[in-house]
Amino acid sequence: MAVLDAARWLSSPPRSDELVEPRAPGMRSHVTLWAALSMSLLVFVPGAYLVPALPLRDAMLVAVAGSLAGAAMLGAVGAVSAKRRRNTVGLLSSTLGVPAGTLIATTLLVRHVVWAAFTLAFAANVAAHVPGLGGSSAFWGIAFGALALALALLPPRVFMERWIGWFSVWVGVVLVALVTLTGITTYGIPILHDADGLGGWPTHAQGFDLIAAMPLLWLPVVADYAYDARSQRDAGIGAFAGSGVMTAWYAIVGILWVFTVSARDVAGFMSALPIGAAAILIVVALQANAVAANLYAASMAGGRFGYRWFRPALIAAGVLAGAFVAGTDALDIEDAALLLASIFLPLFAVVLARVALPAAPTALSWLAWAAGVLAYGWINPGDVTVWRDAMHFVFATLLDAPFPLGGELTRLPATAVSFAVAAGVYVALAWPLQWRRSP
């Protein structure tokens, strides 16, 4: 009987109050949500990358500028979603055309599973290597996956106001405050950072890319929480303030005191904190919510195939992510996850550009998106071999252009260029058409 009841619940469409909250989340809920999702242990890593290549002052300025730029775009997409009352699939379908909705939903499902698996693998790796905890990465992957699945099944308002607002965000604030205080009183400003910078990788532009990528990773998720916000102001400012401040703070801590350059080494940093086995509390609070947010977004994408697919999509995404972590070294998919992020970035630039020029044919959106993806790939082709080879063929072989364009050839960040190219191409093509159609 219990099995039959579970099957009915799984296949039945969610109640209306599960899809539309009876009381819309306000600005405080959105600020704490995006602050908590931005307080990931992963943010320490790009901060640590910036030194000693850059002088301390420059590294901190790059961290703040990258954080605020990425958060501004995140907030803008959230505001548009709240104004139009559309989740991510709806927002992208209106940009690329309704017939593309199924393709969009499928691509988003892949993205959410990949990012849930990577985030889960990162959390499991940290927990497995913190002294005093014990347990393998597979064990912690299954445990964190089960917790994240339970959190993702909560109504969004309960997740935002209870789990995030009452617990998770405060653990993250205490952690970064503890690290900041311990770093200042114990180490001061490391002597290495008093130098003028050693040069090399990353440059200022590449460092901007590394930091701005942290908020931008959440672009395919923000609309799934913002579409039923109380107002577009609450959704937009909430995402900008929460993500911008906490990404900058965590990145600056990474610059000053986190001497690690790999996601695999964060456990060593955790073990140096004077908290012992309480490190598990931090991992649970900061990483489980990120996995849960990706699984919830997967349910929103699954809803494109019908109301009965909300819960199955969520549970299937959770099971796939957990199985991937338990059976493989899922940290190896970091490059693929970053590639997916670079592909979605210019598409959201087109979403924002289309707010100003909504009447243009959707074919122009596809062209502008492709131009933005190519611009990003030209400057920063990443480390996925197939994609890098494809970009090399396009630019070095067909166009006989220097490749890659990043590094010494240009100091422009790939994120900013990709955004500007996608939005600029759309405006350049759509403006004359809209002007001709206007009376």
mmCIF file of C-alpha atoms in Angstrom, residues 87-406:
data_model
loop_
_atom_site.group_PDB
_atom_site.id
_atom_site.type_symbol
_atom_site.label_atom_id
_atom_site.label_comp_id
_atom_site.label_asym_id
_atom_site.label_seq_id
_atom_site.Cartn_x
_atom_site.Cartn_y
_atom_site.Cartn_z
ATOM 1 C CA ASN A 87 10.483 30.684 -14.825
ATOM 2 C CA THR A 88 13.692 29.857 -16.688
ATOM 3 C CA VAL A 89 12.077 27.666 -19.361
ATOM 4 C CA GLY A 90 9.363 30.265 -19.971
ATOM 5 C CA LEU A 91 11.858 33.108 -20.121
ATOM 6 C CA LEU A 92 14.135 31.349 -22.598
ATOM 7 C CA SER A 93 11.210 30.062 -24.677
ATOM 8 C CA SER A 94 9.935 33.611 -25.119
ATOM 9 C CA THR A 95 13.423 34.584 -26.300
ATOM 10 C CA LEU A 96 14.124 31.698 -28.692
ATOM 11 C CA GLY A 97 10.548 30.841 -29.647
ATOM 12 C CA VAL A 98 7.958 28.590 -28.025
ATOM 13 C CA PRO A 99 8.798 25.588 -30.289
ATOM 14 C CA ALA A 100 12.284 25.597 -28.753
ATOM 15 C CA GLY A 101 10.832 24.983 -25.292
ATOM 16 C CA THR A 102 11.430 21.224 -25.315
ATOM 17 C CA LEU A 103 15.056 21.629 -26.431
ATOM 18 C CA ILE A 104 15.582 24.308 -23.803
ATOM 19 C CA ALA A 105 14.076 22.165 -21.047
ATOM 20 C CA THR A 106 16.218 19.179 -22.032
ATOM 21 C CA THR A 107 19.399 21.272 -22.095
ATOM 22 C CA LEU A 108 18.536 22.776 -18.727
ATOM 23 C CA LEU A 109 17.961 19.315 -17.254
ATOM 24 C CA VAL A 110 21.435 18.268 -18.401
ATOM 25 C CA ARG A 111 22.921 21.433 -16.947
ATOM 26 C CA HIS A 112 21.189 21.003 -13.597
ATOM 27 C CA VAL A 113 22.203 17.341 -13.246
ATOM 28 C CA VAL A 114 25.835 18.146 -14.134
ATOM 29 C CA TRP A 115 26.027 21.014 -11.658
ATOM 30 C CA ALA A 116 24.213 19.073 -8.932
ATOM 31 C CA ALA A 117 26.690 16.202 -9.409
ATOM 32 C CA PHE A 118 29.727 18.484 -9.355
ATOM 33 C CA THR A 119 28.548 20.408 -6.282
ATOM 34 C CA LEU A 120 27.671 17.160 -4.536
ATOM 35 C CA ALA A 121 31.065 15.654 -5.398
ATOM 36 C CA PHE A 122 32.822 18.735 -4.070
ATOM 37 C CA ALA A 123 30.930 18.565 -0.759
ATOM 38 C CA ALA A 124 31.547 14.819 -0.438
ATOM 39 C CA ASN A 125 35.260 15.249 -1.162
ATOM 40 C CA VAL A 126 35.603 17.960 1.485
ATOM 41 C CA ALA A 127 33.718 15.927 4.109
ATOM 42 C CA ALA A 128 35.698 12.760 3.371
ATOM 43 C CA HIS A 129 39.048 14.496 3.897
ATOM 44 C CA VAL A 130 38.293 16.589 6.966
ATOM 45 C CA PRO A 131 40.096 14.962 9.929
ATOM 46 C CA GLY A 132 37.800 13.405 12.507
ATOM 47 C CA LEU A 133 34.822 12.814 10.238
ATOM 48 C CA GLY A 134 35.646 9.515 8.549
ATOM 49 C CA GLY A 135 33.605 7.974 5.755
ATOM 50 C CA SER A 136 34.353 7.740 2.051
ATOM 51 C CA SER A 137 33.437 10.237 -0.638
ATOM 52 C CA ALA A 138 30.759 7.818 -1.860
ATOM 53 C CA PHE A 139 29.209 7.649 1.616
ATOM 54 C CA TRP A 140 29.099 11.404 2.012
ATOM 55 C CA GLY A 141 27.846 11.814 -1.549
ATOM 56 C CA ILE A 142 24.867 9.574 -0.830
ATOM 57 C CA ALA A 143 24.206 11.255 2.540
ATOM 58 C CA PHE A 144 24.382 14.803 1.161
ATOM 59 C CA GLY A 145 22.394 13.776 -1.903
ATOM 60 C CA ALA A 146 19.561 12.424 0.245
ATOM 61 C CA LEU A 147 19.512 15.628 2.310
ATOM 62 C CA ALA A 148 19.563 17.831 -0.785
ATOM 63 C CA LEU A 149 16.733 15.825 -2.335
ATOM 64 C CA ALA A 150 14.630 16.306 0.804
ATOM 65 C CA LEU A 151 15.351 20.051 0.767
ATOM 66 C CA ALA A 152 14.478 20.331 -2.924
ATOM 67 C CA LEU A 153 11.097 18.706 -2.275
ATOM 68 C CA LEU A 154 10.203 21.418 0.240
ATOM 69 C CA PRO A 155 7.944 24.247 -0.954
ATOM 70 C CA PRO A 156 10.254 27.048 -2.174
ATOM 71 C CA ARG A 157 9.107 29.502 0.506
ATOM 72 C CA VAL A 158 9.847 26.974 3.270
ATOM 73 C CA PHE A 159 13.282 26.306 1.773
ATOM 74 C CA MET A 160 14.037 30.025 1.491
ATOM 75 C CA GLU A 161 12.654 31.209 4.818
ATOM 76 C CA ARG A 162 13.272 28.234 7.122
ATOM 77 C CA TRP A 163 16.319 26.346 5.881
ATOM 78 C CA ILE A 164 18.119 29.341 4.357
ATOM 79 C CA GLY A 165 16.822 32.209 6.487
ATOM 80 C CA TRP A 166 16.949 30.437 9.860
ATOM 81 C CA PHE A 167 20.007 28.220 9.453
ATOM 82 C CA SER A 168 22.142 28.064 6.332
ATOM 83 C CA VAL A 169 22.868 31.739 5.753
ATOM 84 C CA TRP A 170 23.915 32.266 9.373
ATOM 85 C CA VAL A 171 26.345 29.351 9.280
ATOM 86 C CA GLY A 172 27.933 30.902 6.204
ATOM 87 C CA VAL A 173 28.186 34.333 7.819
ATOM 88 C CA VAL A 174 29.728 32.856 10.982
ATOM 89 C CA LEU A 175 32.222 30.876 8.866
ATOM 90 C CA VAL A 176 33.459 33.821 6.822
ATOM 91 C CA ALA A 177 33.559 36.054 9.915
ATOM 92 C CA LEU A 178 35.553 33.385 11.782
ATOM 93 C CA VAL A 179 37.993 32.966 8.912
ATOM 94 C CA THR A 180 38.378 36.742 8.546
ATOM 95 C CA LEU A 181 38.976 37.261 12.273
ATOM 96 C CA THR A 182 41.325 34.278 12.557
ATOM 97 C CA GLY A 183 43.250 35.376 9.477
ATOM 98 C CA ILE A 184 43.734 38.952 10.689
ATOM 99 C CA THR A 185 44.692 38.059 14.273
ATOM 100 C CA THR A 186 46.859 35.034 13.454
ATOM 101 C CA TYR A 187 48.454 35.778 10.083
ATOM 102 C CA GLY A 188 47.830 39.439 9.367
ATOM 103 C CA ILE A 189 48.362 40.372 5.715
ATOM 104 C CA PRO A 190 50.691 37.737 4.210
ATOM 105 C CA ILE A 191 54.090 39.185 3.223
ATOM 106 C CA LEU A 192 53.747 37.610 -0.215
ATOM 107 C CA HIS A 193 50.860 39.953 -0.962
ATOM 108 C CA ASP A 194 52.944 43.052 -0.297
ATOM 109 C CA ALA A 195 54.767 42.470 -3.577
ATOM 110 C CA ASP A 196 53.885 44.190 -6.834
ATOM 111 C CA GLY A 197 52.563 40.999 -8.354
ATOM 112 C CA LEU A 198 54.519 38.358 -10.216
ATOM 113 C CA GLY A 199 52.528 38.581 -13.431
ATOM 114 C CA GLY A 200 51.451 35.668 -15.583
ATOM 115 C CA TRP A 201 48.132 33.857 -15.210
ATOM 116 C CA PRO A 202 45.633 35.168 -14.350
ATOM 117 C CA THR A 203 45.713 38.654 -15.804
ATOM 118 C CA HIS A 204 43.255 41.267 -14.573
ATOM 119 C CA ALA A 205 40.780 40.260 -17.275
ATOM 120 C CA GLN A 206 41.121 36.556 -16.566
ATOM 121 C CA GLY A 207 40.752 37.207 -12.833
ATOM 122 C CA PHE A 208 37.594 39.208 -13.506
ATOM 123 C CA ASP A 209 36.266 36.220 -15.449
ATOM 124 C CA LEU A 210 37.042 33.824 -12.599
ATOM 125 C CA ILE A 211 35.178 35.887 -9.996
ATOM 126 C CA ALA A 212 32.268 37.037 -12.188
ATOM 127 C CA ALA A 213 31.635 33.402 -13.101
ATOM 128 C CA MET A 214 30.595 32.629 -9.519
ATOM 129 C CA PRO A 215 27.275 34.574 -9.573
ATOM 130 C CA LEU A 216 26.798 33.906 -13.293
ATOM 131 C CA LEU A 217 26.761 30.151 -12.676
ATOM 132 C CA TRP A 218 23.302 30.674 -11.192
ATOM 133 C CA LEU A 219 21.772 32.384 -14.258
ATOM 134 C CA PRO A 220 19.839 29.236 -15.323
ATOM 135 C CA VAL A 221 18.382 28.969 -11.789
ATOM 136 C CA VAL A 222 17.559 32.523 -10.703
ATOM 137 C CA ALA A 223 14.287 32.794 -12.652
ATOM 138 C CA ASP A 224 12.961 29.590 -11.071
ATOM 139 C CA TYR A 225 12.977 31.341 -7.702
ATOM 140 C CA ALA A 226 12.229 34.870 -8.914
ATOM 141 C CA TYR A 227 9.145 34.337 -11.086
ATOM 142 C CA ASP A 228 6.725 34.345 -8.133
ATOM 143 C CA ALA A 229 8.513 37.081 -6.147
ATOM 144 C CA ARG A 230 6.403 39.769 -4.523
ATOM 145 C CA SER A 231 7.820 42.340 -6.964
ATOM 146 C CA GLN A 232 10.563 42.638 -9.545
ATOM 147 C CA ARG A 233 12.381 44.981 -7.165
ATOM 148 C CA ASP A 234 12.483 42.301 -4.477
ATOM 149 C CA ALA A 235 13.788 39.673 -6.884
ATOM 150 C CA GLY A 236 16.334 41.913 -8.619
ATOM 151 C CA ILE A 237 17.800 43.733 -5.656
ATOM 152 C CA GLY A 238 17.679 40.588 -3.544
ATOM 153 C CA ALA A 239 19.755 38.591 -6.020
ATOM 154 C CA PHE A 240 22.190 41.469 -6.611
ATOM 155 C CA ALA A 241 22.765 42.333 -2.956
ATOM 156 C CA GLY A 242 22.950 38.799 -1.608
ATOM 157 C CA SER A 243 25.169 37.420 -4.345
ATOM 158 C CA GLY A 244 27.357 40.482 -4.849
ATOM 159 C CA VAL A 245 28.305 41.035 -1.212
ATOM 160 C CA MET A 246 28.947 37.422 -0.286
ATOM 161 C CA THR A 247 30.821 36.505 -3.460
ATOM 162 C CA ALA A 248 33.140 39.471 -2.921
ATOM 163 C CA TRP A 249 33.687 38.664 0.770
ATOM 164 C CA TYR A 250 34.435 34.990 0.177
ATOM 165 C CA ALA A 251 36.726 35.804 -2.763
ATOM 166 C CA ILE A 252 38.697 38.333 -0.694
ATOM 167 C CA VAL A 253 39.136 35.744 2.057
ATOM 168 C CA GLY A 254 40.433 33.387 -0.636
ATOM 169 C CA ILE A 255 42.888 36.061 -1.796
ATOM 170 C CA LEU A 256 44.300 36.645 1.676
ATOM 171 C CA TRP A 257 44.388 33.329 3.493
ATOM 172 C CA VAL A 258 43.258 30.340 1.413
ATOM 173 C CA PHE A 259 46.484 29.003 -0.068
ATOM 174 C CA THR A 260 44.921 26.480 -2.406
ATOM 175 C CA VAL A 261 44.456 26.425 -6.159
ATOM 176 C CA SER A 262 42.215 23.418 -6.550
ATOM 177 C CA ALA A 263 38.690 22.450 -5.581
ATOM 178 C CA ARG A 264 40.224 19.206 -4.312
ATOM 179 C CA ASP A 265 42.353 21.043 -1.737
ATOM 180 C CA VAL A 266 39.622 22.938 0.122
ATOM 181 C CA ALA A 267 39.456 20.125 2.704
ATOM 182 C CA GLY A 268 42.959 21.076 3.785
ATOM 183 C CA PHE A 269 41.790 24.616 4.412
ATOM 184 C CA MET A 270 38.785 23.352 6.376
ATOM 185 C CA SER A 271 40.993 21.181 8.566
ATOM 186 C CA ALA A 272 43.067 24.241 9.516
ATOM 187 C CA LEU A 273 40.037 25.987 11.041
ATOM 188 C CA PRO A 274 39.705 25.650 14.825
ATOM 189 C CA ILE A 275 36.320 23.896 14.589
ATOM 190 C CA GLY A 276 37.200 20.190 14.381
ATOM 191 C CA ALA A 277 34.405 17.847 13.341
ATOM 192 C CA ALA A 278 31.968 20.786 13.327
ATOM 193 C CA ALA A 279 33.257 21.282 9.778
ATOM 194 C CA ILE A 280 30.507 18.900 8.696
ATOM 195 C CA LEU A 281 27.955 21.512 9.779
ATOM 196 C CA ILE A 282 29.543 24.027 7.431
ATOM 197 C CA VAL A 283 29.631 21.604 4.535
ATOM 198 C CA VAL A 284 25.973 20.699 5.075
ATOM 199 C CA ALA A 285 24.850 24.303 5.405
ATOM 200 C CA LEU A 286 26.800 25.731 2.475
ATOM 201 C CA GLN A 287 26.790 22.927 -0.070
ATOM 202 C CA ALA A 288 23.519 21.030 0.466
ATOM 203 C CA ASN A 289 21.479 24.117 -0.385
ATOM 204 C CA ALA A 290 23.366 24.555 -3.679
ATOM 205 C CA VAL A 291 22.618 20.953 -4.675
ATOM 206 C CA ALA A 292 18.984 21.378 -3.626
ATOM 207 C CA ALA A 293 18.620 24.562 -5.696
ATOM 208 C CA ASN A 294 19.871 22.771 -8.819
ATOM 209 C CA LEU A 295 17.490 19.850 -8.201
ATOM 210 C CA TYR A 296 14.562 22.225 -7.718
ATOM 211 C CA ALA A 297 15.475 23.965 -10.984
ATOM 212 C CA ALA A 298 15.479 20.529 -12.642
ATOM 213 C CA SER A 299 11.870 20.059 -11.492
ATOM 214 C CA MET A 300 10.945 23.391 -13.096
ATOM 215 C CA ALA A 301 12.550 22.282 -16.365
ATOM 216 C CA GLY A 302 10.765 18.931 -16.136
ATOM 217 C CA GLY A 303 7.463 20.758 -15.806
ATOM 218 C CA ARG A 304 7.824 21.749 -19.454
ATOM 219 C CA PHE A 305 6.835 18.161 -20.336
ATOM 220 C CA GLY A 306 3.655 18.371 -18.271
ATOM 221 C CA TYR A 307 2.584 18.907 -14.673
ATOM 222 C CA ARG A 308 3.134 15.238 -13.842
ATOM 223 C CA TRP A 309 6.855 15.602 -14.541
ATOM 224 C CA PHE A 310 7.718 18.099 -11.812
ATOM 225 C CA ARG A 311 8.481 15.557 -9.083
ATOM 226 C CA PRO A 312 9.841 12.785 -11.334
ATOM 227 C CA ALA A 313 12.317 15.216 -12.925
ATOM 228 C CA LEU A 314 13.487 16.393 -9.510
ATOM 229 C CA ILE A 315 13.916 12.896 -8.105
ATOM 230 C CA ALA A 316 15.529 11.557 -11.284
ATOM 231 C CA ALA A 317 18.023 14.443 -11.255
ATOM 232 C CA GLY A 318 18.863 13.742 -7.632
ATOM 233 C CA VAL A 319 19.305 10.018 -8.205
ATOM 234 C CA LEU A 320 21.475 10.566 -11.290
ATOM 235 C CA ALA A 321 23.667 13.104 -9.511
ATOM 236 C CA GLY A 322 24.049 10.850 -6.472
ATOM 237 C CA ALA A 323 24.823 7.775 -8.561
ATOM 238 C CA PHE A 324 27.373 9.708 -10.585
ATOM 239 C CA VAL A 325 29.137 10.876 -7.434
ATOM 240 C CA ALA A 326 29.041 7.427 -5.802
ATOM 241 C CA GLY A 327 30.296 5.619 -8.899
ATOM 242 C CA THR A 328 32.836 8.027 -10.415
ATOM 243 C CA ASP A 329 35.131 10.918 -9.594
ATOM 244 C CA ALA A 330 32.567 13.581 -10.417
ATOM 245 C CA LEU A 331 35.026 16.406 -9.722
ATOM 246 C CA ASP A 332 36.452 15.594 -13.154
ATOM 247 C CA ILE A 333 33.362 17.131 -14.777
ATOM 248 C CA GLU A 334 34.321 20.631 -13.616
ATOM 249 C CA ASP A 335 35.441 21.642 -17.125
ATOM 250 C CA ALA A 336 32.187 20.401 -18.661
ATOM 251 C CA ALA A 337 30.182 22.263 -16.030
ATOM 252 C CA LEU A 338 32.037 25.499 -16.770
ATOM 253 C CA LEU A 339 31.499 24.980 -20.502
ATOM 254 C CA LEU A 340 27.736 24.732 -19.948
ATOM 255 C CA ALA A 341 27.900 27.960 -17.957
ATOM 256 C CA SER A 342 29.724 29.761 -20.785
ATOM 257 C CA ILE A 343 27.078 28.609 -23.268
ATOM 258 C CA PHE A 344 24.172 29.898 -21.193
ATOM 259 C CA LEU A 345 25.785 33.264 -20.356
ATOM 260 C CA PRO A 346 25.255 34.991 -23.745
ATOM 261 C CA LEU A 347 21.727 33.585 -24.000
ATOM 262 C CA PHE A 348 20.723 35.545 -20.903
ATOM 263 C CA ALA A 349 22.348 38.632 -22.408
ATOM 264 C CA VAL A 350 19.911 38.214 -25.305
ATOM 265 C CA VAL A 351 17.045 37.788 -22.808
ATOM 266 C CA LEU A 352 17.878 41.192 -21.332
ATOM 267 C CA ALA A 353 18.358 42.836 -24.737
ATOM 268 C CA ARG A 354 14.991 41.512 -25.867
ATOM 269 C CA VAL A 355 13.313 43.389 -23.018
ATOM 270 C CA ALA A 356 14.109 46.623 -24.865
ATOM 271 C CA LEU A 357 13.321 45.254 -28.361
ATOM 272 C CA PRO A 358 10.698 42.516 -27.906
ATOM 273 C CA ALA A 359 9.117 42.540 -31.357
ATOM 274 C CA ALA A 360 12.073 41.229 -33.387
ATOM 275 C CA PRO A 361 11.943 37.717 -34.905
ATOM 276 C CA THR A 362 13.250 34.995 -32.613
ATOM 277 C CA ALA A 363 15.724 33.974 -35.323
ATOM 278 C CA LEU A 364 17.735 37.059 -34.368
ATOM 279 C CA SER A 365 17.943 35.757 -30.804
ATOM 280 C CA TRP A 366 19.522 32.536 -32.071
ATOM 281 C CA LEU A 367 22.065 34.468 -34.157
ATOM 282 C CA ALA A 368 22.982 36.767 -31.284
ATOM 283 C CA TRP A 369 23.315 33.824 -28.888
ATOM 284 C CA ALA A 370 25.619 32.003 -31.331
ATOM 285 C CA ALA A 371 27.756 35.134 -31.737
ATOM 286 C CA GLY A 372 28.134 35.452 -27.963
ATOM 287 C CA VAL A 373 29.088 31.791 -27.560
ATOM 288 C CA LEU A 374 31.715 32.102 -30.297
ATOM 289 C CA ALA A 375 33.123 35.274 -28.740
ATOM 290 C CA TYR A 376 33.535 33.553 -25.392
ATOM 291 C CA GLY A 377 35.080 30.493 -27.013
ATOM 292 C CA TRP A 378 37.535 32.621 -28.972
ATOM 293 C CA ILE A 379 38.880 34.331 -25.848
ATOM 294 C CA ASN A 380 38.527 31.458 -23.380
ATOM 295 C CA PRO A 381 37.917 28.100 -25.102
ATOM 296 C CA GLY A 382 38.201 26.169 -21.826
ATOM 297 C CA ASP A 383 39.670 22.713 -21.370
ATOM 298 C CA VAL A 384 37.034 20.402 -22.845
ATOM 299 C CA THR A 385 38.985 18.885 -25.735
ATOM 300 C CA VAL A 386 36.119 18.555 -28.221
ATOM 301 C CA TRP A 387 34.963 22.135 -27.686
ATOM 302 C CA ARG A 388 38.472 23.575 -27.745
ATOM 303 C CA ASP A 389 39.220 21.733 -30.990
ATOM 304 C CA ALA A 390 35.983 23.051 -32.514
ATOM 305 C CA MET A 391 36.867 26.637 -31.561
ATOM 306 C CA HIS A 392 40.389 26.130 -32.943
ATOM 307 C CA PHE A 393 38.951 24.902 -36.236
ATOM 308 C CA VAL A 394 36.602 27.902 -36.537
ATOM 309 C CA PHE A 395 39.072 30.638 -35.648
ATOM 310 C CA ALA A 396 42.557 29.322 -36.390
ATOM 311 C CA THR A 397 41.765 27.119 -39.401
ATOM 312 C CA LEU A 398 38.797 28.732 -41.138
ATOM 313 C CA LEU A 399 39.366 32.384 -40.217
ATOM 314 C CA ASP A 400 43.159 32.250 -39.819
ATOM 315 C CA ALA A 401 42.802 34.311 -36.639
ATOM 316 C CA PRO A 402 45.046 34.198 -33.557
ATOM 317 C CA PHE A 403 43.769 31.592 -31.108
ATOM 318 C CA PRO A 404 42.986 31.735 -28.284
ATOM 319 C CA LEU A 405 42.530 35.462 -28.118
ATOM 320 C CA GLY A 406 42.918 35.666 -24.334
#
